[in-house]
Short mmCIF file of C-alpha atoms in Angstrom, two decimals:
data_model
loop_
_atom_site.label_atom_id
_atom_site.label_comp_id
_atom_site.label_asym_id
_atom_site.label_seq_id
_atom_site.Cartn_x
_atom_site.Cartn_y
_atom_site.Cartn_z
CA UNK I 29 -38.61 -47.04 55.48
CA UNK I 30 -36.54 -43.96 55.61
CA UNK I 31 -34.06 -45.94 57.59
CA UNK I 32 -34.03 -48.43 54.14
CA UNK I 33 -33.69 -45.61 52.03
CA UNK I 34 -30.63 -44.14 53.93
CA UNK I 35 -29.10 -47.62 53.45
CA UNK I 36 -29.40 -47.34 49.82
CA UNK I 37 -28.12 -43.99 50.01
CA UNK I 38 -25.34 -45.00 52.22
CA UNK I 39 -24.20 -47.81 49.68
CA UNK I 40 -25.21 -47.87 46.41
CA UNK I 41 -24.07 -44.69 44.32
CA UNK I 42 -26.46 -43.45 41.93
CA UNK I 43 -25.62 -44.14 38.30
CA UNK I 44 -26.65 -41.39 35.92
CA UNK I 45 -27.49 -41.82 31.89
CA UNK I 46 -24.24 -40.22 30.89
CA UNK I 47 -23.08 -43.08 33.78
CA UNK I 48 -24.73 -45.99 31.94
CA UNK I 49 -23.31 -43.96 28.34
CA UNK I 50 -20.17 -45.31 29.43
CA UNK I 51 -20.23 -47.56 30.96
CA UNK I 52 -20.86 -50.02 27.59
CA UNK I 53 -18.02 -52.27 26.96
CA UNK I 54 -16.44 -50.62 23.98
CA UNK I 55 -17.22 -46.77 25.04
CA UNK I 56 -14.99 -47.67 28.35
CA UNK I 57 -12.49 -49.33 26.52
CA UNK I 58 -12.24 -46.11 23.77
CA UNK I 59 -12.85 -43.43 26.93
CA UNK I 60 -10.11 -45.00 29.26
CA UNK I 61 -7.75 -45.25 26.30
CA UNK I 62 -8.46 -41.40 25.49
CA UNK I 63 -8.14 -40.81 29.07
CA UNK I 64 -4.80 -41.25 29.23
CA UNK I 65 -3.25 -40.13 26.14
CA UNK I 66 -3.60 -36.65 24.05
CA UNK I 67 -5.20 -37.47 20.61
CA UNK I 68 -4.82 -40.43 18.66
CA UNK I 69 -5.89 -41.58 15.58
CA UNK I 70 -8.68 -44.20 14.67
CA UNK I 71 -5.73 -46.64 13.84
CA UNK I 72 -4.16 -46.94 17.20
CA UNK I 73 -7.31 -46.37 18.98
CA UNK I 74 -8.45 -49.64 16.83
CA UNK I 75 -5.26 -51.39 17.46
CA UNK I 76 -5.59 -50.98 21.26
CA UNK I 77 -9.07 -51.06 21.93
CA UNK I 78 -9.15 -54.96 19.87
CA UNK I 79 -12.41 -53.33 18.17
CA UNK I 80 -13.49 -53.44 14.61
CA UNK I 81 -13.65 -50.68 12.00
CA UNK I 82 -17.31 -50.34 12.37
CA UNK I 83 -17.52 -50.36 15.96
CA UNK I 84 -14.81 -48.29 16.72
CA UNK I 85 -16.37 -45.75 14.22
CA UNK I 86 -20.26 -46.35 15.38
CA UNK I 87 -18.96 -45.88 19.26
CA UNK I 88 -16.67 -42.50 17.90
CA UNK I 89 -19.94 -41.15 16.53
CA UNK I 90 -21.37 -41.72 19.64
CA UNK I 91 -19.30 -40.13 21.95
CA UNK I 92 -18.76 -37.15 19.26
CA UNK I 93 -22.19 -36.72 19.42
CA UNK I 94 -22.57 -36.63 23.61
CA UNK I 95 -19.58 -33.88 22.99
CA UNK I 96 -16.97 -36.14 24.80
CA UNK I 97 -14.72 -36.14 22.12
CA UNK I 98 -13.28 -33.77 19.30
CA UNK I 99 -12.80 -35.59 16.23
CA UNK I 100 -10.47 -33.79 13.56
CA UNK I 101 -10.23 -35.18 10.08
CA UNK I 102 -7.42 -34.10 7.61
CA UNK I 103 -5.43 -35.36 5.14
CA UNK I 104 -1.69 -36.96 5.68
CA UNK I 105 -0.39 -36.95 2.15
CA UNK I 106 -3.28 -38.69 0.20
CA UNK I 107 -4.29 -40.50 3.03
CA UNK I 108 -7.20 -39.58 5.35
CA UNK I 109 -6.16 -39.28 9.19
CA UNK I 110 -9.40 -38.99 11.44
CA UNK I 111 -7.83 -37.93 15.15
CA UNK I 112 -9.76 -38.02 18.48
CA UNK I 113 -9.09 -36.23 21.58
CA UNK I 114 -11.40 -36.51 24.65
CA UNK I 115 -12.23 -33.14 25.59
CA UNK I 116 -13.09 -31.49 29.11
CA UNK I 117 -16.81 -32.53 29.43
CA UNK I 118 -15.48 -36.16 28.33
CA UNK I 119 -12.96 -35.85 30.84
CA UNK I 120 -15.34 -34.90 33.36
CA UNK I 121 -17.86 -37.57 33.00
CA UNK I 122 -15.13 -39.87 32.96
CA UNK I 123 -13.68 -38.73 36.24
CA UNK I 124 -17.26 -39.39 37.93
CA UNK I 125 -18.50 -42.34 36.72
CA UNK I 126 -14.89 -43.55 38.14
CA UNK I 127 -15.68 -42.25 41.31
CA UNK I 128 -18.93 -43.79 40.96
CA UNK I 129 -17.19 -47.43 40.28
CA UNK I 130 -14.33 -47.24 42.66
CA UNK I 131 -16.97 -46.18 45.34
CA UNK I 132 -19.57 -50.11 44.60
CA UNK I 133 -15.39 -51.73 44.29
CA UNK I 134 -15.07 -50.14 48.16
CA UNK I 135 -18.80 -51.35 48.71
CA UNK I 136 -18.38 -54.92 47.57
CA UNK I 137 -14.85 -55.20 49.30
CA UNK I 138 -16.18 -54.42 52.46
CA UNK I 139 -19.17 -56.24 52.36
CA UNK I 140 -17.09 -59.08 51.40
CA UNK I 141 -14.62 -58.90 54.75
CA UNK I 142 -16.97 -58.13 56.69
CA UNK I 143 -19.57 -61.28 55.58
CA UNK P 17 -34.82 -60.76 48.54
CA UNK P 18 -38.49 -59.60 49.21
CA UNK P 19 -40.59 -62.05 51.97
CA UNK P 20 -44.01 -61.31 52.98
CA UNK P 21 -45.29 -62.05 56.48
CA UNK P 22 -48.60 -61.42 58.10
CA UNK P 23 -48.98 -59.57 54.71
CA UNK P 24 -46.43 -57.21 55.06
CA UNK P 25 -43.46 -57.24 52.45
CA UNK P 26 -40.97 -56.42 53.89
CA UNK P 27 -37.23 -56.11 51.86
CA UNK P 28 -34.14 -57.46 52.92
CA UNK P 29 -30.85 -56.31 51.64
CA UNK P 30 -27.99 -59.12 51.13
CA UNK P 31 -24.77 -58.04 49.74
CA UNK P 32 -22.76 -60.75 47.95
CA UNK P 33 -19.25 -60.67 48.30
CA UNK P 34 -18.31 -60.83 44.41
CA UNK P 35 -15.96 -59.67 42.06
CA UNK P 36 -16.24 -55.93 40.80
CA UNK P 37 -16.62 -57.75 37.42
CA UNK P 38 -19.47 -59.83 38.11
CA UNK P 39 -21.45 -56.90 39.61
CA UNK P 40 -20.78 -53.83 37.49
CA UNK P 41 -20.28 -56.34 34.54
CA UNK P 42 -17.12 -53.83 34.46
CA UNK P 43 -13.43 -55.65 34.24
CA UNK P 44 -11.00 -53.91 36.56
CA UNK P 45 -8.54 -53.78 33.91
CA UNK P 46 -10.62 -51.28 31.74
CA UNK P 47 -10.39 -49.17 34.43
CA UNK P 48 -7.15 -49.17 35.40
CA UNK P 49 -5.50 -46.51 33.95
CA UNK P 50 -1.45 -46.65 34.64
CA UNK P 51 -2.10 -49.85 32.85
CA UNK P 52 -3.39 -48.82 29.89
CA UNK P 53 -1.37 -46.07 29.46
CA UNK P 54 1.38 -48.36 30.25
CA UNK P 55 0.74 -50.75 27.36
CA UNK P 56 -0.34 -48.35 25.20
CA UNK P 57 3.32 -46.52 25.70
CA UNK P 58 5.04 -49.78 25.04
CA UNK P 59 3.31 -50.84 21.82
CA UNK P 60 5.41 -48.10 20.66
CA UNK P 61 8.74 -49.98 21.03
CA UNK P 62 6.69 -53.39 20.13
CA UNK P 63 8.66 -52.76 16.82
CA UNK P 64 12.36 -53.24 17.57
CA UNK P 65 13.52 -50.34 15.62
CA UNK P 66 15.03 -48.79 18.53
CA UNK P 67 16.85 -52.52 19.09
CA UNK P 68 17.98 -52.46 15.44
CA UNK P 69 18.92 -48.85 15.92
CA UNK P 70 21.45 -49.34 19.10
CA UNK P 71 23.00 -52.50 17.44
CA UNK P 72 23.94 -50.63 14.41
CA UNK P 73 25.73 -47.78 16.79
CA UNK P 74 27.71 -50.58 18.61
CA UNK P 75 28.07 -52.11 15.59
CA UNK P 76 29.92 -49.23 14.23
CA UNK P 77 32.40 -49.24 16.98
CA UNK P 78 34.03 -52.14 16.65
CA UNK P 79 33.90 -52.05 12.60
CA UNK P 80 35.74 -48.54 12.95
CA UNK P 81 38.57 -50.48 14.38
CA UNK P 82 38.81 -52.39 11.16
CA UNK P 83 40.73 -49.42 9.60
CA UNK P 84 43.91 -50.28 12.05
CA UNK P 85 43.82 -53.40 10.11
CA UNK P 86 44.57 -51.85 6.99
CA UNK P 87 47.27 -49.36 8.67
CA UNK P 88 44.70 -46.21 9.04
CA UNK P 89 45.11 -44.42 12.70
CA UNK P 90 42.74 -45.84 14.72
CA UNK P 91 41.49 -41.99 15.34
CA UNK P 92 41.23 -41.31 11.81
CA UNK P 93 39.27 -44.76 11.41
CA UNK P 94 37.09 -43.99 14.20
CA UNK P 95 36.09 -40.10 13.01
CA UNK P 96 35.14 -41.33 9.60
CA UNK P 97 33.48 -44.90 10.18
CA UNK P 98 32.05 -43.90 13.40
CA UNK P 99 29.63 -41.24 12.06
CA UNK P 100 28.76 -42.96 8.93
CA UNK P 101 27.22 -45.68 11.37
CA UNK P 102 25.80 -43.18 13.54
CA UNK P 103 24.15 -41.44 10.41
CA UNK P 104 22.78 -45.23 9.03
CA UNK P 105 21.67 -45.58 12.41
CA UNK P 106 19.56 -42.34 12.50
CA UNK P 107 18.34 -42.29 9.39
CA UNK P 108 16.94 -46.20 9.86
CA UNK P 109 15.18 -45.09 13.32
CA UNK P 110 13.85 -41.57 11.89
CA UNK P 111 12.31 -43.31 8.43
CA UNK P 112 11.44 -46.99 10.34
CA UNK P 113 9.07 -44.56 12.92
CA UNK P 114 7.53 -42.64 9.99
CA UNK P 115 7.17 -45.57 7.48
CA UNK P 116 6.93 -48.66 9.00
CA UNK P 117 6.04 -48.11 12.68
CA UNK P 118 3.40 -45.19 12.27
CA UNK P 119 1.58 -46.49 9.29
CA UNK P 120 0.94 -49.58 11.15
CA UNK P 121 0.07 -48.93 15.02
CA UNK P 122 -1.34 -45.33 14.57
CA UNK P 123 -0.71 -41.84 15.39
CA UNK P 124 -0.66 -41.29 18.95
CA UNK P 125 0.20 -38.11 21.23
CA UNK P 126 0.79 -38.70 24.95
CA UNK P 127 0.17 -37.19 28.17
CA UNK P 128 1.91 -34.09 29.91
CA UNK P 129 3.79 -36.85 31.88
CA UNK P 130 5.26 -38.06 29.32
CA UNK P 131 5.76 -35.27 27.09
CA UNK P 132 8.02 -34.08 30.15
CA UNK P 133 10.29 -37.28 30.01
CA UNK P 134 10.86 -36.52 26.27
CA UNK P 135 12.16 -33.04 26.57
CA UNK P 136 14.07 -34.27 29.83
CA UNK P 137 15.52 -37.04 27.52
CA UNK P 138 16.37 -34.51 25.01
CA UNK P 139 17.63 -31.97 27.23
CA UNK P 140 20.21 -35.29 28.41
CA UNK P 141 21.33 -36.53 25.43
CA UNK P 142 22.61 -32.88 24.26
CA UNK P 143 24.07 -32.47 27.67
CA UNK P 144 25.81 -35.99 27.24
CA UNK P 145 26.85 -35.07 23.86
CA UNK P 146 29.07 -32.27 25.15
CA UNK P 147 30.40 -34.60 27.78
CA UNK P 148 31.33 -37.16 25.69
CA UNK P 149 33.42 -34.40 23.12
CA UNK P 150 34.49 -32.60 26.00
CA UNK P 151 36.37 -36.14 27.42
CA UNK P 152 37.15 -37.17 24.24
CA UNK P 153 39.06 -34.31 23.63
CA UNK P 154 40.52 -33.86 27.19
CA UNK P 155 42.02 -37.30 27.37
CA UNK P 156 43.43 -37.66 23.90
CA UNK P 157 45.04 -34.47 24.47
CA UNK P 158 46.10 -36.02 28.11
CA UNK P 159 45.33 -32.70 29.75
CA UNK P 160 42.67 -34.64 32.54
CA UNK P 161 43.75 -38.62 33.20
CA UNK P 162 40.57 -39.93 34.11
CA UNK P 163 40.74 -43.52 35.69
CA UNK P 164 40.84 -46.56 33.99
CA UNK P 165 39.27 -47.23 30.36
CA UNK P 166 36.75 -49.06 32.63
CA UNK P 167 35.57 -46.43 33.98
CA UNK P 168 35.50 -43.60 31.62
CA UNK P 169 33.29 -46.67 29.51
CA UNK P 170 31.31 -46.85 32.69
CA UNK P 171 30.73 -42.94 33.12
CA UNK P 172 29.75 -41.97 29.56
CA UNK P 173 28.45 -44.82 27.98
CA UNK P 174 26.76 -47.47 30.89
CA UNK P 175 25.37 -44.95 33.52
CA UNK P 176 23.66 -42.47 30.83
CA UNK P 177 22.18 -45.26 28.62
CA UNK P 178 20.63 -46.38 32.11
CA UNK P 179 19.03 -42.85 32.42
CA UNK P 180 17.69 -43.25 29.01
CA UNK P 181 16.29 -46.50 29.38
CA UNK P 182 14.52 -45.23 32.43
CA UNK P 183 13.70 -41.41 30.72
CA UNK P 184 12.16 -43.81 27.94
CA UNK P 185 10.49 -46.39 29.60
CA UNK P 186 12.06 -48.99 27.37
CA UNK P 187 12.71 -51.80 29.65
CA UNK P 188 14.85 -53.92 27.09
CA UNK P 189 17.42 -50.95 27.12
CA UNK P 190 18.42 -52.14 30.58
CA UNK P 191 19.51 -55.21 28.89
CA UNK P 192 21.20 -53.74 26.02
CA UNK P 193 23.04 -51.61 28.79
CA UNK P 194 24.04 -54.51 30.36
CA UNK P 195 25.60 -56.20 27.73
CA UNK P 196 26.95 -53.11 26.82
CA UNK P 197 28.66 -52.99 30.75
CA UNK P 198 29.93 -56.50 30.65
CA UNK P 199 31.33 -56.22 27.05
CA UNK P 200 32.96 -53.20 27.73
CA UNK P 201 34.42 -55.05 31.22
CA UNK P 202 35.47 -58.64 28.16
CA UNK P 203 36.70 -56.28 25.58
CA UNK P 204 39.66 -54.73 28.29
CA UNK P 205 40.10 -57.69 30.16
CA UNK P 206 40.94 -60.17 26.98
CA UNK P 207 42.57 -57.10 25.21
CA UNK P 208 46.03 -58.72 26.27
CA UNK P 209 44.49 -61.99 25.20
CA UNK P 210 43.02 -61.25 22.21
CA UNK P 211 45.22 -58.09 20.84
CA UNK P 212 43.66 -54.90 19.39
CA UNK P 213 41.38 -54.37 17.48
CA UNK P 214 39.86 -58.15 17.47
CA UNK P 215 38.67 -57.76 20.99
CA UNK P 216 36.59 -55.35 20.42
CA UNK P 217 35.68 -56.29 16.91
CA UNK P 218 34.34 -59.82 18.50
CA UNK P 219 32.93 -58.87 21.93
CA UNK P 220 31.40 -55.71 20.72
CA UNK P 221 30.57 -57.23 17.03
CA UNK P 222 28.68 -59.87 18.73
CA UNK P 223 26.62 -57.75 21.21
CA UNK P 224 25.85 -55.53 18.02
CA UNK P 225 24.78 -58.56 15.82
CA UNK P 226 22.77 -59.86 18.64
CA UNK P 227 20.83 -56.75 19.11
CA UNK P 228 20.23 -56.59 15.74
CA UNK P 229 18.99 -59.99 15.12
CA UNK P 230 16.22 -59.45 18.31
CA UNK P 231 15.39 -56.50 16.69
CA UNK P 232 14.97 -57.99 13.72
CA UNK P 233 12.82 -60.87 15.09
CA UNK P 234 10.59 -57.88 16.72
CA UNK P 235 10.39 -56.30 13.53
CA UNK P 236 9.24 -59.28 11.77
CA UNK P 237 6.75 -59.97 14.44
CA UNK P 238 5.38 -56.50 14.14
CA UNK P 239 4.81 -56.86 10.65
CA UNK P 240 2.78 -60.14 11.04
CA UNK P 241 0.85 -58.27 14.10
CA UNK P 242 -0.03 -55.07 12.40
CA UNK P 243 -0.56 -55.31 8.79
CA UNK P 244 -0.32 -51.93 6.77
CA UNK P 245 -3.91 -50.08 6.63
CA UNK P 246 -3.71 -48.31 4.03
CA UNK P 247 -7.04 -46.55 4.35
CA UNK P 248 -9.29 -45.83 7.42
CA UNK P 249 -12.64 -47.60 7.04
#
């Protein structure tokens, strides 16, 4: 038994509930995006992420509300400019659950050469 | 895979050798960051502003030779038509970002990385700037004979718009520099052949007019891709 439960141990990394937070479609689409830029605004993140208005601003509420991201609203002109920037705990969680998935990519590439 | 025998479960692992994407229901692309980043950098030249902007500057070149045409000095033609393309072109790239391009894809700040490449680029072009006066004045004055035309071309026009293509990331710059390489290489060769100023004025006019019109075509497509949004939802 404790041989089995090294196993798991020795394979399958544990996925956490900030894990599973992001790992739904459109969070890991917005988080990767953020990832890898500064701050953009809810334009281009919508233009690159393919989602729509109400996703994109449901999922932004979400992820402002796990403190992942910093959200800054101000005015260009007359125009409203909501900007997003994902901030060090973001960053963090992001890094790990990436660790996490390279880790079962490793797993299943291994287990598929050696099979 | 659970079995029971003599009445003892027992469980036995299996591993399937499957794609990341049917396991982790996660596509490798989402994850794959230099990608991303990638494409999202390059949606920023999706708009072909910065094609319209070059094929205005070699535009202006040959049209400054028009001037010899009408018996102006073909320096004097060149100092005043030269800038007044250079300040079209400018002034189309500056307001085309701000009013056409930003409205459409977004506001978007990049990484360190990149950030880095921008002030390298800047640092570059002033340091090319001087260059280019500092030959332009040296060899009209004939104090420093440097080469052929070919290769005073090569050296301050080919080889530092190859830097900035690669300083940009804008891979259809290589192509413009290109061009720009073999119609500098037609434009002295068929100079006995053609006579001054209509080799440049047709090799370099139709480089110009060709950038422009992909440019154009990019703009158009741009406009059908990313309607204005005029307010955040």
């Amino acid at each position: 038994m404790a041989d089995k439960k090294e196993k798991k141990k020795l394979f399958l990394p544990k996925f956490s509930k900030d894990d599973k937070f992001i790992h739904q479609s459109a969070r890991l689409r917005l988080i990767s995006l953020l990832y890898v830029i500064e701050e953009a605004d809810y334009v281009f993140l919508k233009n690159q992420t393919g989602l729509t208005w109400g996703n994109l601003s449901s999922h932004m509420e979400k992820l402002e509300e796990k403190g992942y991201v910093d959200v800054k609203k101000e005015f260009k002109g007359k125009k409203p400019q909501t900007t997003a920037k994902l901030n060090d705990v973001g960053r963090k969680a992001f890094e790990e659950y990436r660790q996490k998935i390279k880790m079962m990519d490793k797993m299943v590439k291994e287990a598929g050469s050696t099979s | 895979m659970l079995k029971s025998t003599k009445g003892k479960k027992i469980m036995i692992y299996t591993i399937k050798p499957v794609k990341l994407k049917e396991r982790t229901n996660v596509n490798k692309d989402e994850l794959d960051l230099k990608a991303i980043e990638k494409k999202a950098y390059r949606s920023t030249f999706q708009d072909g502003i910065w094609d319209i902007y070059i094929g205005v500057l070699l535009l202006g070149f040959p049209l400054s030779t028009i001037g010899t045409l009408f018996g102006l000095g073909s320096l004097i033609s060149m100092i005043f038509i030269i800038p007044l393309f250079y300040a079209i072109a400018i002034v189309f790239l500056i307001l085309g970002k701000k009013k056409i391009t930003v409205p459409r894809i977004g506001h978007v700040k990049f990484g360190p990385k990149r950030q880095k490449r921008k002030k390298e680029l800047v640092v570059f072009l002033s340091l090319l700037f001087i260059l280019n006066i500092v030959i332009f004045v040296l060899t009209n004055l004939r104090v420093v004979e440097i080469g052929g035309l070919l290769i005073i071309n090569i050296i301050i026009i080919v080889v530092p718009l190859g830097i900035v293509a690669y300083l940009l990331d804008f891979r259809r710059l290589y192509l413009i520099d290109f061009l720009l390489g073999i119609g500098i290489y037609l434009t002295i060769e068929l100079e006995d052949f053609l006579g001054f100023p209509l080799s440049p004025i047709l090799i370099f006019g139709s480089i110009g007019i060709s950038i422009i019109s992909w440019g154009v075509y990019f703009l158009t497509r741009f406009f059908k891709q990313y309607p204005k949004i005029e307010k955040e939802a």
